[in-house]
């Protein structure tokens, strides 16, 4: 890196300023770039020349105020990005080129009590198959976002609880996945990733203070503060599933008692229906509730109410504009949203409850976390493109 304040560092800063301006506003003429950045016309002209020879921008002729001008747009990032997202019962791999579009995807079931090496091995094999199948080489993938349905301690890189996802205890998932995939890996929990997906492309777009609730086999939250995913001091913020609802309640897999998860997690839902409905999966319960089965509907309405009680606490603390329900349970729409809203109104302070908009996510709950994992990988690719641009420049 050039010394701060030096001529080289000034040029570097100007290049980044022009790149960021074009990234934010789309194609602009050099006069417009000068207007936005405050740089002189001569500086913009030099910087654009440098960026063009580095292949970072595309120049195209246009007419502005009747005069000929050159429009500057960002060259597309090259290469693919990927995502490997572990659910409680499956692993899903996707590849994309940027944005929310998924180019190809594959899914494979995983046993509930699988060990980390088995999951990592299947995930790596699956994404390599997907890459080969779409006519690419593993080296075409620039970065991969990996999601786990557990709190992840970003300081140690380990799963931040002994009881949640026990097969993954003590494994440095990022390092092992990086080794298995041969590319840069970013790791986050799936509720944060789905929140990021909704923030980039869905119901939390443009929202400054928002809460995303992922209700599937387990329940988790992703917090959006200042428009960004808030991960807390060590990455485990948003663990709403392990907020205590009843201190004398059933013992939770995290070791605590009466966590929200023990009331609304798949285990609780399926147990409540076992005597009357026999052995069902969560997906069965959801589709029967949608078909009007009174028992399945009642259990999921109760889930909505319990989630609402816990969310009311978050509404009091953060005063969010929007609460988005995602995950498989969100397929029920108003059936769970209504009791959730009622609980928020009952338990949160009136002014915060009155202003919060509670709605379901926009992205398909099956892929929302994968879309977020792609967005995370895309950020890394963009940063790498920027860094490459700065290296070896005069
Ligand atoms: Zn718990």
mmCIF file of N, CA, C and O and ligand atoms in Angstrom, residues 161 164 239-244 250-262, ligand 1:
data_model
loop_
_atom_site.group_PDB
_atom_site.id
_atom_site.type_symbol
_atom_site.label_atom_id
_atom_site.label_comp_id
_atom_site.label_asym_id
_atom_site.label_seq_id
_atom_site.Cartn_x
_atom_site.Cartn_y
_atom_site.Cartn_z
ATOM 1 N N UNK A 161 -22.295 -22.427 20.250
ATOM 2 C CA UNK A 161 -23.080 -23.121 21.267
ATOM 3 C C UNK A 161 -22.766 -24.602 21.168
ATOM 4 O O UNK A 161 -22.588 -25.129 20.071
ATOM 5 N N UNK A 164 -26.399 -26.662 20.043
ATOM 6 C CA UNK A 164 -27.033 -26.428 18.750
ATOM 7 C C UNK A 164 -26.074 -26.943 17.683
ATOM 8 O O UNK A 164 -24.910 -26.567 17.659
ATOM 9 N N UNK A 239 -30.066 -14.182 18.230
ATOM 10 C CA UNK A 239 -30.483 -15.550 18.617
ATOM 11 C C UNK A 239 -31.810 -15.530 19.374
ATOM 12 O O UNK A 239 -31.903 -15.940 20.527
ATOM 13 N N UNK A 240 -32.849 -15.121 18.680
ATOM 14 C CA UNK A 240 -34.163 -14.981 19.325
ATOM 15 C C UNK A 240 -34.745 -16.336 19.725
ATOM 16 O O UNK A 240 -35.530 -16.429 20.668
ATOM 17 N N UNK A 241 -34.315 -17.407 19.052
ATOM 18 C CA UNK A 241 -34.806 -18.749 19.372
ATOM 19 C C UNK A 241 -34.445 -19.168 20.785
ATOM 20 O O UNK A 241 -35.089 -20.042 21.376
ATOM 21 N N UNK A 242 -33.423 -18.543 21.349
ATOM 22 C CA UNK A 242 -32.991 -18.916 22.693
ATOM 23 C C UNK A 242 -33.226 -17.795 23.702
ATOM 24 O O UNK A 242 -32.544 -17.694 24.719
ATOM 25 N N UNK A 243 -34.231 -16.978 23.396
ATOM 26 C CA UNK A 243 -34.732 -16.016 24.371
ATOM 27 C C UNK A 243 -35.704 -16.781 25.272
ATOM 28 O O UNK A 243 -36.522 -17.562 24.793
ATOM 29 N N UNK A 244 -35.599 -16.553 26.576
ATOM 30 C CA UNK A 244 -36.451 -17.279 27.522
ATOM 31 C C UNK A 244 -37.884 -16.755 27.475
ATOM 32 O O UNK A 244 -38.124 -15.558 27.641
ATOM 33 N N UNK A 250 -39.774 -26.302 29.256
ATOM 34 C CA UNK A 250 -38.965 -27.481 28.932
ATOM 35 C C UNK A 250 -37.491 -27.121 28.686
ATOM 36 O O UNK A 250 -37.175 -25.996 28.299
ATOM 37 N N UNK A 251 -36.601 -28.089 28.938
ATOM 38 C CA UNK A 251 -35.167 -27.864 28.724
ATOM 39 C C UNK A 251 -34.889 -27.832 27.221
ATOM 40 O O UNK A 251 -35.400 -28.649 26.454
ATOM 41 N N UNK A 252 -34.091 -26.842 26.794
ATOM 42 C CA UNK A 252 -33.797 -26.609 25.386
ATOM 43 C C UNK A 252 -32.481 -27.290 25.002
ATOM 44 O O UNK A 252 -31.651 -27.577 25.872
ATOM 45 N N UNK A 253 -32.268 -27.512 23.701
ATOM 46 C CA UNK A 253 -31.001 -28.109 23.244
ATOM 47 C C UNK A 253 -29.798 -27.225 23.564
ATOM 48 O O UNK A 253 -28.663 -27.693 23.579
ATOM 49 N N UNK A 254 -30.033 -25.917 23.850
ATOM 50 C CA UNK A 254 -28.922 -25.030 24.205
ATOM 51 C C UNK A 254 -28.550 -25.177 25.678
ATOM 52 O O UNK A 254 -27.545 -24.643 26.125
ATOM 53 N N UNK A 255 -29.390 -25.901 26.464
ATOM 54 C CA UNK A 255 -29.097 -26.100 27.875
ATOM 55 C C UNK A 255 -29.931 -25.212 28.789
ATOM 56 O O UNK A 255 -29.986 -25.431 29.996
ATOM 57 N N UNK A 256 -30.577 -24.220 28.215
ATOM 58 C CA UNK A 256 -31.419 -23.305 28.989
ATOM 59 C C UNK A 256 -32.824 -23.919 29.123
ATOM 60 O O UNK A 256 -33.075 -25.010 28.615
ATOM 61 N N UNK A 257 -33.729 -23.242 29.815
ATOM 62 C CA UNK A 257 -35.113 -23.723 29.918
ATOM 63 C C UNK A 257 -36.072 -22.739 29.283
ATOM 64 O O UNK A 257 -35.892 -21.533 29.395
ATOM 65 N N UNK A 258 -37.110 -23.279 28.650
ATOM 66 C CA UNK A 258 -38.220 -22.452 28.174
ATOM 67 C C UNK A 258 -37.864 -21.455 27.089
ATOM 68 O O UNK A 258 -38.520 -20.414 26.970
ATOM 69 N N UNK A 259 -36.849 -21.772 26.269
ATOM 70 C CA UNK A 259 -36.507 -20.892 25.143
ATOM 71 C C UNK A 259 -37.666 -20.875 24.148
ATOM 72 O O UNK A 259 -38.446 -21.829 24.063
ATOM 73 N N UNK A 260 -37.764 -19.795 23.360
ATOM 74 C CA UNK A 260 -38.776 -19.690 22.309
ATOM 75 C C UNK A 260 -38.766 -20.944 21.433
ATOM 76 O O UNK A 260 -39.816 -21.457 21.045
ATOM 77 N N UNK A 261 -37.568 -21.434 21.122
ATOM 78 C CA UNK A 261 -37.413 -22.618 20.266
ATOM 79 C C UNK A 261 -38.141 -23.847 20.830
ATOM 80 O O UNK A 261 -38.637 -24.670 20.062
ATOM 81 N N UNK A 262 -38.212 -23.960 22.148
ATOM 82 C CA UNK A 262 -38.899 -25.121 22.731
ATOM 83 C C UNK A 262 -40.419 -25.010 22.572
ATOM 84 O O UNK A 262 -41.136 -25.975 22.750
HETATM 85 ZN ZN1 LIG B 1 -32.384 -22.606 23.923
#
